[in-house]
Tab-separated table of N, CA and C in Angstrom:
chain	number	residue	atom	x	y	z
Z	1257	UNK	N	-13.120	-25.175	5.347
Z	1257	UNK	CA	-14.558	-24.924	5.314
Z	1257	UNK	C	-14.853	-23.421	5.350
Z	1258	UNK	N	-14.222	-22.658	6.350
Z	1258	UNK	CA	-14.515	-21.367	6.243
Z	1258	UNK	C	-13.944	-20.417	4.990
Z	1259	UNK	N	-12.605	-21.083	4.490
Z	1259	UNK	CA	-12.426	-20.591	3.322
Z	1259	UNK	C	-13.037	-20.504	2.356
Z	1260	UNK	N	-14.340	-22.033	1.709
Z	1260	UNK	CA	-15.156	-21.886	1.326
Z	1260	UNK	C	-16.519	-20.576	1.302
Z	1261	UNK	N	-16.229	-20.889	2.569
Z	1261	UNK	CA	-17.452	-20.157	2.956
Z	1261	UNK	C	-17.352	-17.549	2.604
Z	1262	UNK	N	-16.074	-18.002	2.880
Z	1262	UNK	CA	-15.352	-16.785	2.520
Z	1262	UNK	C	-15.437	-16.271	0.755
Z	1263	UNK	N	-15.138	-17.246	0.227
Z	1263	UNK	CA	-15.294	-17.192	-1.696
Z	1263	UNK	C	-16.870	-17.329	-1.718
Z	1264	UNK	N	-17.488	-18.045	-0.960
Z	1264	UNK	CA	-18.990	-17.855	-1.421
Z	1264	UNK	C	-19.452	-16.461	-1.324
Z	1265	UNK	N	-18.936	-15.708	-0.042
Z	1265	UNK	CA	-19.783	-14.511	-0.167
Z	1265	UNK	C	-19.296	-13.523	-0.914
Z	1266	UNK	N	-17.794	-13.917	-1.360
Z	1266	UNK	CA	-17.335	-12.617	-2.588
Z	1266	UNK	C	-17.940	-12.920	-4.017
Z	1267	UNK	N	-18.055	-14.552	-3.682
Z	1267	UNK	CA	-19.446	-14.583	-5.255
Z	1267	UNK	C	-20.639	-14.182	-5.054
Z	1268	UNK	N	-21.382	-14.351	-3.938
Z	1268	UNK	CA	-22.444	-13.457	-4.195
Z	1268	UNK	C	-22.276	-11.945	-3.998
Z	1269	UNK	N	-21.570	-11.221	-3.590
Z	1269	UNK	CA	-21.352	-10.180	-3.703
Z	1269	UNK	C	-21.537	-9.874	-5.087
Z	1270	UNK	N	-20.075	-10.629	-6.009
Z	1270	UNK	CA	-20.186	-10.053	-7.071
Z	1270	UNK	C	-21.465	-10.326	-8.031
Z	1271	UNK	N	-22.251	-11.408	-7.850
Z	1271	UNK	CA	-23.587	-11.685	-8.436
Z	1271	UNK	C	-24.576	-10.685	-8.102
Z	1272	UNK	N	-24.390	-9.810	-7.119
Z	1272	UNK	CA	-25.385	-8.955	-6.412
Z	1272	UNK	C	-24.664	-7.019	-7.074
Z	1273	UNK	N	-23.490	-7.695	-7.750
Z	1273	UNK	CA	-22.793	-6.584	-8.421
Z	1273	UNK	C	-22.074	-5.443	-7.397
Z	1274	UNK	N	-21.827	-5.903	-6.302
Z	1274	UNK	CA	-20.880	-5.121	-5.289
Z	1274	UNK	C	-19.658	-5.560	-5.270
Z	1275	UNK	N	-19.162	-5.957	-5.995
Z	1275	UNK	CA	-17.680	-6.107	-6.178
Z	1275	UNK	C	-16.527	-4.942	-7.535
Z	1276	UNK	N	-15.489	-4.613	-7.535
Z	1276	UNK	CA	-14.791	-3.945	-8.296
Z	1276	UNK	C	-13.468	-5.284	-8.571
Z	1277	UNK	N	-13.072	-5.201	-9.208
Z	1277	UNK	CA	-11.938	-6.157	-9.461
Z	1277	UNK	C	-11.052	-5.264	-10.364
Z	1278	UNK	N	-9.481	-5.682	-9.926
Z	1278	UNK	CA	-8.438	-5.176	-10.798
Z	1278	UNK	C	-7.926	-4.091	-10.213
Z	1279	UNK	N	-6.363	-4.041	-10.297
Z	1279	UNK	CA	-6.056	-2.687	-9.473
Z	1279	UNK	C	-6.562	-1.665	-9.603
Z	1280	UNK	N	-6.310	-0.746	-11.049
Z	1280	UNK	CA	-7.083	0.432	-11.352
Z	1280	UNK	C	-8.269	0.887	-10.813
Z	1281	UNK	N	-9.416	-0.155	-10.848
Z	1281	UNK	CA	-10.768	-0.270	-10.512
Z	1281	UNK	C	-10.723	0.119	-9.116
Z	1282	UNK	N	-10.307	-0.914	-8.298
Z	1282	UNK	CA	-10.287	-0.714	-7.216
Z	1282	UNK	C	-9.467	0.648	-6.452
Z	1283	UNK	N	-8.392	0.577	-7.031
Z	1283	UNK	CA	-7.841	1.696	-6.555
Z	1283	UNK	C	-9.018	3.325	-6.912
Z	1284	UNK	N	-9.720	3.505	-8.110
Z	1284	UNK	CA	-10.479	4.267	-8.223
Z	1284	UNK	C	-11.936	4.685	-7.584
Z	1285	UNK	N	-12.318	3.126	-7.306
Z	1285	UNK	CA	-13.590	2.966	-6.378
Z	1285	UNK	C	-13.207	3.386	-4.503
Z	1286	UNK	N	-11.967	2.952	-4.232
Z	1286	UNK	CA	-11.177	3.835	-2.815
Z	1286	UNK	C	-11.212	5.036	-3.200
Z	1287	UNK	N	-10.857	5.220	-3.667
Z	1287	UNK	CA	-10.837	7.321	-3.623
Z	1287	UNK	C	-11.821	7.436	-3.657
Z	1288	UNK	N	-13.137	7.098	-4.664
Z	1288	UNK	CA	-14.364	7.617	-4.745
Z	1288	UNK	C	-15.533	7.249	-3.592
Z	1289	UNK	N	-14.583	6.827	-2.666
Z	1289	UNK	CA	-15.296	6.123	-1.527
Z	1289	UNK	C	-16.735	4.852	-1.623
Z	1290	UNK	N	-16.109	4.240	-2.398
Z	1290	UNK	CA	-17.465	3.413	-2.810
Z	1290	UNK	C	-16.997	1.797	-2.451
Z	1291	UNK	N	-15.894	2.006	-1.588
Z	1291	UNK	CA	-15.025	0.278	-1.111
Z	1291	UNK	C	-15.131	0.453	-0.178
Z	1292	UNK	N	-15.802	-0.712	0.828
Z	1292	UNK	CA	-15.760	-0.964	2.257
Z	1292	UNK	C	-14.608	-2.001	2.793
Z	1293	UNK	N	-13.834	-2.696	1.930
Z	1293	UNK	CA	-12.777	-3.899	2.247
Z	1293	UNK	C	-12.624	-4.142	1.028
Z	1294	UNK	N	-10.990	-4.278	1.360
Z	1294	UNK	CA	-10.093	-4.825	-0.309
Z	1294	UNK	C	-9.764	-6.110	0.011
Z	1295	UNK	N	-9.755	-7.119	-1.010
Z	1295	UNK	CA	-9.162	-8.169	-0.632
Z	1295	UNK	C	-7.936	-8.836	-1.611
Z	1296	UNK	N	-6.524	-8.726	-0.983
Z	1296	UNK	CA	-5.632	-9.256	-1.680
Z	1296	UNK	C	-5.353	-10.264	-1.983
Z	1297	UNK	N	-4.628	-10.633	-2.871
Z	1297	UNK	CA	-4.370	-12.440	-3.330
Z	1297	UNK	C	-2.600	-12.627	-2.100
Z	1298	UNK	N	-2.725	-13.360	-1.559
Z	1298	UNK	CA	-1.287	-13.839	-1.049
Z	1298	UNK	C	-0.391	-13.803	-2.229
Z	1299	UNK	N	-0.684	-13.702	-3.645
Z	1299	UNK	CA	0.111	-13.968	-4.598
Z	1299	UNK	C	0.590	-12.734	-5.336
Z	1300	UNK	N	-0.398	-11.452	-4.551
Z	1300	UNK	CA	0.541	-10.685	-5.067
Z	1300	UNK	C	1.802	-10.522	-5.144
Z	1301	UNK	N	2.069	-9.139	-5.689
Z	1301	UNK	CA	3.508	-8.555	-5.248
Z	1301	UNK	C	3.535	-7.580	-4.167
Z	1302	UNK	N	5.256	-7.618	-4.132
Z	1302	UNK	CA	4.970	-7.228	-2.283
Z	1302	UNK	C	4.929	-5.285	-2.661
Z	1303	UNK	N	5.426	-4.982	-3.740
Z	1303	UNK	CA	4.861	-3.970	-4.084
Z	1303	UNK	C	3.265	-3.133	-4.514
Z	1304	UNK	N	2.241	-4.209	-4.920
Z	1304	UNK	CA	1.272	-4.206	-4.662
Z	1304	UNK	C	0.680	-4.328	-3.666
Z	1305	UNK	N	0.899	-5.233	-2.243
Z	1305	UNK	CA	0.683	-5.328	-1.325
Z	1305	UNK	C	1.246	-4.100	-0.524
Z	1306	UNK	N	2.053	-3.852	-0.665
Z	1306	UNK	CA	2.535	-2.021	-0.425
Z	1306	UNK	C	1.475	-1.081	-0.369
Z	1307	UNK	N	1.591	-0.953	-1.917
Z	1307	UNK	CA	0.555	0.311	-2.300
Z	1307	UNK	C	-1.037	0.045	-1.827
Z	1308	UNK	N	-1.361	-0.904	-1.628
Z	1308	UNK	CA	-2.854	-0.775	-1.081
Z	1308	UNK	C	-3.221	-1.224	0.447
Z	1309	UNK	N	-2.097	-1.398	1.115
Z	1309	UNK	CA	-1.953	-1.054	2.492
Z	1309	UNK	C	-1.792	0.386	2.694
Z	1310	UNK	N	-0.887	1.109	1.747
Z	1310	UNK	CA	-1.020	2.891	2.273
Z	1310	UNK	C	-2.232	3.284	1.936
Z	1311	UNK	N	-2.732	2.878	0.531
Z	1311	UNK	CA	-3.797	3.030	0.391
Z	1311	UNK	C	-5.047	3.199	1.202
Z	1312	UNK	N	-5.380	1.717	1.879
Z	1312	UNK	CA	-6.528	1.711	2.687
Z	1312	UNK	C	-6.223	2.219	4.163
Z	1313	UNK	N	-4.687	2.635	4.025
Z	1313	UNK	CA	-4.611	3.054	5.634
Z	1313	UNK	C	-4.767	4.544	4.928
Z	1314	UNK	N	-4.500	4.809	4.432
Z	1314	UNK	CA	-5.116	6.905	4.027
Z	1314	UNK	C	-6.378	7.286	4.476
Z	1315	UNK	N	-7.717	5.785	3.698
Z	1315	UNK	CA	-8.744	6.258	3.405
Z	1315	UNK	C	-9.499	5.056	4.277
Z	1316	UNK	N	-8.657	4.724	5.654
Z	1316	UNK	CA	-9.319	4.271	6.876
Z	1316	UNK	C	-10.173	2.882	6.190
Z	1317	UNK	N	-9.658	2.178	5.761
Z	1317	UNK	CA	-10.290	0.895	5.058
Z	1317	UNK	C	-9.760	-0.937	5.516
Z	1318	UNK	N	-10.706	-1.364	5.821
Z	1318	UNK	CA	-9.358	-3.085	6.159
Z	1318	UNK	C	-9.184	-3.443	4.767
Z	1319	UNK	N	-8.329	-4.047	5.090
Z	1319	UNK	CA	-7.746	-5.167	3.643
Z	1319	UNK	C	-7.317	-6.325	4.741
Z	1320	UNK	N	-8.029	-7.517	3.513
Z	1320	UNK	CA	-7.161	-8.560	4.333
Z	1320	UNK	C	-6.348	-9.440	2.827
Z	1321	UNK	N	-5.513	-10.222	3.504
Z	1321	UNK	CA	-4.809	-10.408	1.877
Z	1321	UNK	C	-4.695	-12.063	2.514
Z	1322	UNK	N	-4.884	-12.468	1.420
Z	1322	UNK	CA	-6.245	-14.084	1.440
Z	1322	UNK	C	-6.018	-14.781	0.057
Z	1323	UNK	N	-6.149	-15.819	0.265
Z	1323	UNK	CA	-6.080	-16.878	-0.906
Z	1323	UNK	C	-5.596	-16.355	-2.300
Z	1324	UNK	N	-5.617	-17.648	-3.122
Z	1324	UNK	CA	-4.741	-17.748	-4.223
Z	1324	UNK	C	-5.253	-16.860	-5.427
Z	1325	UNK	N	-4.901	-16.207	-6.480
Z	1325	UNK	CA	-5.166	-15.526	-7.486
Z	1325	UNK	C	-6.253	-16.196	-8.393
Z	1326	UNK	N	-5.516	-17.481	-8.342
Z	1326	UNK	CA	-6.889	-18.603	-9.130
Z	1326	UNK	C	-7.949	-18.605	-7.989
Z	1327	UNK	N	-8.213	-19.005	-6.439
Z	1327	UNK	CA	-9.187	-19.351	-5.899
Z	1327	UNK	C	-10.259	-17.796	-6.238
Z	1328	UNK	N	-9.388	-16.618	-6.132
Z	1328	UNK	CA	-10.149	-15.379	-6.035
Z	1328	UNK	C	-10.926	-15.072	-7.203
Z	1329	UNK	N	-10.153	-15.150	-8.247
Z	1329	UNK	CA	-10.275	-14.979	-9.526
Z	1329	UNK	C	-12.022	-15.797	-9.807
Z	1330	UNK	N	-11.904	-17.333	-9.358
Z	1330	UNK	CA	-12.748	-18.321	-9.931
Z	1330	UNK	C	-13.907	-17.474	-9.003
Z	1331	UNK	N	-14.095	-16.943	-7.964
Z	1331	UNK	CA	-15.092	-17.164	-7.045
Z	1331	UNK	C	-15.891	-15.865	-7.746
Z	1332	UNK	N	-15.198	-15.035	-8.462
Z	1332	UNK	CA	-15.903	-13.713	-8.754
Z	1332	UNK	C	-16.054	-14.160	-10.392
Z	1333	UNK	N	-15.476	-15.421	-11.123
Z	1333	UNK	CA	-16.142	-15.700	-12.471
Z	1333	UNK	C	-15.400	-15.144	-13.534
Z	1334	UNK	N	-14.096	-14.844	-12.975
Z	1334	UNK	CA	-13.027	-14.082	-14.032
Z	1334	UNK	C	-12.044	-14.220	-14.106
Z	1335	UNK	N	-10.791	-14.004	-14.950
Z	1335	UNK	CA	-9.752	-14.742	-14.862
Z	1335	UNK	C	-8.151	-13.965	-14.277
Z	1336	UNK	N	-7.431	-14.368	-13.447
Z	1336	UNK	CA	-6.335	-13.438	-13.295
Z	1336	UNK	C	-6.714	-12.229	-12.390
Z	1337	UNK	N	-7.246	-12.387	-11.181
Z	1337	UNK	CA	-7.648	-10.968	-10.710
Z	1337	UNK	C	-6.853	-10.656	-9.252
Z	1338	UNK	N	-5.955	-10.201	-8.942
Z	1338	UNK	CA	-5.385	-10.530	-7.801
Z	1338	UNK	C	-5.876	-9.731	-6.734
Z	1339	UNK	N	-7.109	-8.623	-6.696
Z	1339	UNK	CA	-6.915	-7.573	-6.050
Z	1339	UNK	C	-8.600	-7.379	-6.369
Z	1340	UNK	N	-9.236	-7.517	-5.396
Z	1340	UNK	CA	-11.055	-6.923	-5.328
Z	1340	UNK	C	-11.745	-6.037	-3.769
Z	1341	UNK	N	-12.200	-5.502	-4.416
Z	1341	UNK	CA	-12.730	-4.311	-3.958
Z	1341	UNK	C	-14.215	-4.690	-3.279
Z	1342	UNK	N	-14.718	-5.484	-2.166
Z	1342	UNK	CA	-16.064	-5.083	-1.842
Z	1342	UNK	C	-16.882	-3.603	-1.511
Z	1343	UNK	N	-18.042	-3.751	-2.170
Z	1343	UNK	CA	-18.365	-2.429	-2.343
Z	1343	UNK	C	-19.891	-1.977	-1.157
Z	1344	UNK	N	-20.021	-3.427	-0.618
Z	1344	UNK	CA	-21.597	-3.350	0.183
Z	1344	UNK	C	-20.721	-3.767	1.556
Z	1345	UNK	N	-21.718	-2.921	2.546
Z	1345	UNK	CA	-20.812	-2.959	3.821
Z	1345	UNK	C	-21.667	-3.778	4.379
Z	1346	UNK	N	-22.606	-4.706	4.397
Z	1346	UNK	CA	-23.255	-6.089	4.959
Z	1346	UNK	C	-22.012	-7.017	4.440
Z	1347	UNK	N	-21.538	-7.202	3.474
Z	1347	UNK	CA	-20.977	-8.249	2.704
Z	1347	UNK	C	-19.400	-7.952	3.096
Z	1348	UNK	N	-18.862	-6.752	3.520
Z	1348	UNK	CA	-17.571	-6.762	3.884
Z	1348	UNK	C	-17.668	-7.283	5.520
Z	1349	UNK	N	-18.394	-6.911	6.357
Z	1349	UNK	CA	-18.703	-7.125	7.337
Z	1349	UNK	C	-18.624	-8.611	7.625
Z	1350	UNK	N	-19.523	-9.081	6.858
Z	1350	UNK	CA	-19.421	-10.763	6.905
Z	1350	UNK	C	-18.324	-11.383	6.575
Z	1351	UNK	N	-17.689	-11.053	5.432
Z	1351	UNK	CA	-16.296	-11.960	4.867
Z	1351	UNK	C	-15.093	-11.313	6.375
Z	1352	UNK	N	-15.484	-10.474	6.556
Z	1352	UNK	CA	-14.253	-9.863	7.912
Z	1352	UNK	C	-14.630	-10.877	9.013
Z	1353	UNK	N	-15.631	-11.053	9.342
Z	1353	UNK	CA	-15.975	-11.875	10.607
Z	1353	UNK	C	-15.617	-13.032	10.268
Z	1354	UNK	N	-16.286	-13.676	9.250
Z	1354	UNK	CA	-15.676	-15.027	8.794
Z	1354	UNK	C	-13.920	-15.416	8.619
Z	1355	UNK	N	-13.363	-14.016	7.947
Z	1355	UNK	CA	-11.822	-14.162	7.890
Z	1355	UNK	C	-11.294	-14.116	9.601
Z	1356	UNK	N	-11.877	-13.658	10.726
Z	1356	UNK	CA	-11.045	-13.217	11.627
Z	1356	UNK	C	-12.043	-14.554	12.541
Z	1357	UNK	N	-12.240	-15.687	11.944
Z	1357	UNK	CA	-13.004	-17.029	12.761
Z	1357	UNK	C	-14.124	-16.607	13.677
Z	1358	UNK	N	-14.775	-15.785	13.216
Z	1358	UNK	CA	-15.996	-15.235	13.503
Z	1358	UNK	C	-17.043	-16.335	12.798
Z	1359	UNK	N	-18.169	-16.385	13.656
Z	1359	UNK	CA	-19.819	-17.110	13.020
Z	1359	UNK	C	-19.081	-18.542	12.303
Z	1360	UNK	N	-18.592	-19.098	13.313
Z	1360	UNK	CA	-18.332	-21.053	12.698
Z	1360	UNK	C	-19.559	-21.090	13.162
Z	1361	UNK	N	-20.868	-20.949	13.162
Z	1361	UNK	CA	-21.833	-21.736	13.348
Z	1361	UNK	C	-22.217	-22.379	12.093
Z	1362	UNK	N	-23.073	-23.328	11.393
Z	1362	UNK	CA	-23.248	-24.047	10.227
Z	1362	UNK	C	-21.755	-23.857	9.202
């Protein structure tokens, strides 16, 4: 249920257009300081999962690394995306609380 509830708010995020998707992207939107939380696919590679752990530990950022490439992919409306970038800090805030079993209320 909360997993649900976790893909809902990275779809509205990205419906609200605060999302980056794709390494490049994301990796470019971190430097330019415009990412509040990355979120990885469990399906990466552990070399990808590497590089954007040094990453967000450089530029003081959480990442949490979370569901399947397809679940991530579908929730933002695109195909193959292993790696997204929230860009609004209401909306990282929430998917963090929700990922760390924060607000089970409804």
């Amino acid at each position: 249920m909360i997993n649900n509830k976790i893909l809902g708010l990275i779809g509205l995020a990205m419906k609200a257009g605060k999302v980056s998707f794709g390494a490049d992207s994301v990796e470019e939107s971190i430097i330019k300081r415009k990412v509040n939380l990355v979120i990885l696919s469990e399906e990466s590679s552990d070399r990808t999962k590497e590089k954007f752990k040094e990453i967000c530990k450089k530029y003081k950022l959480p990442i949490i690394i979370y569901g399947t490439i397809e679940s991530l992919s579908k929730s933002i409306g695109k195909n193959n995306k292993a790696i997204l970038g929230i860009k609004d800090v209401n909306f990282s805030k929430s998917i963090l609380e929700k990922y760390n079993g924060g607000d089970v209320i409804g």
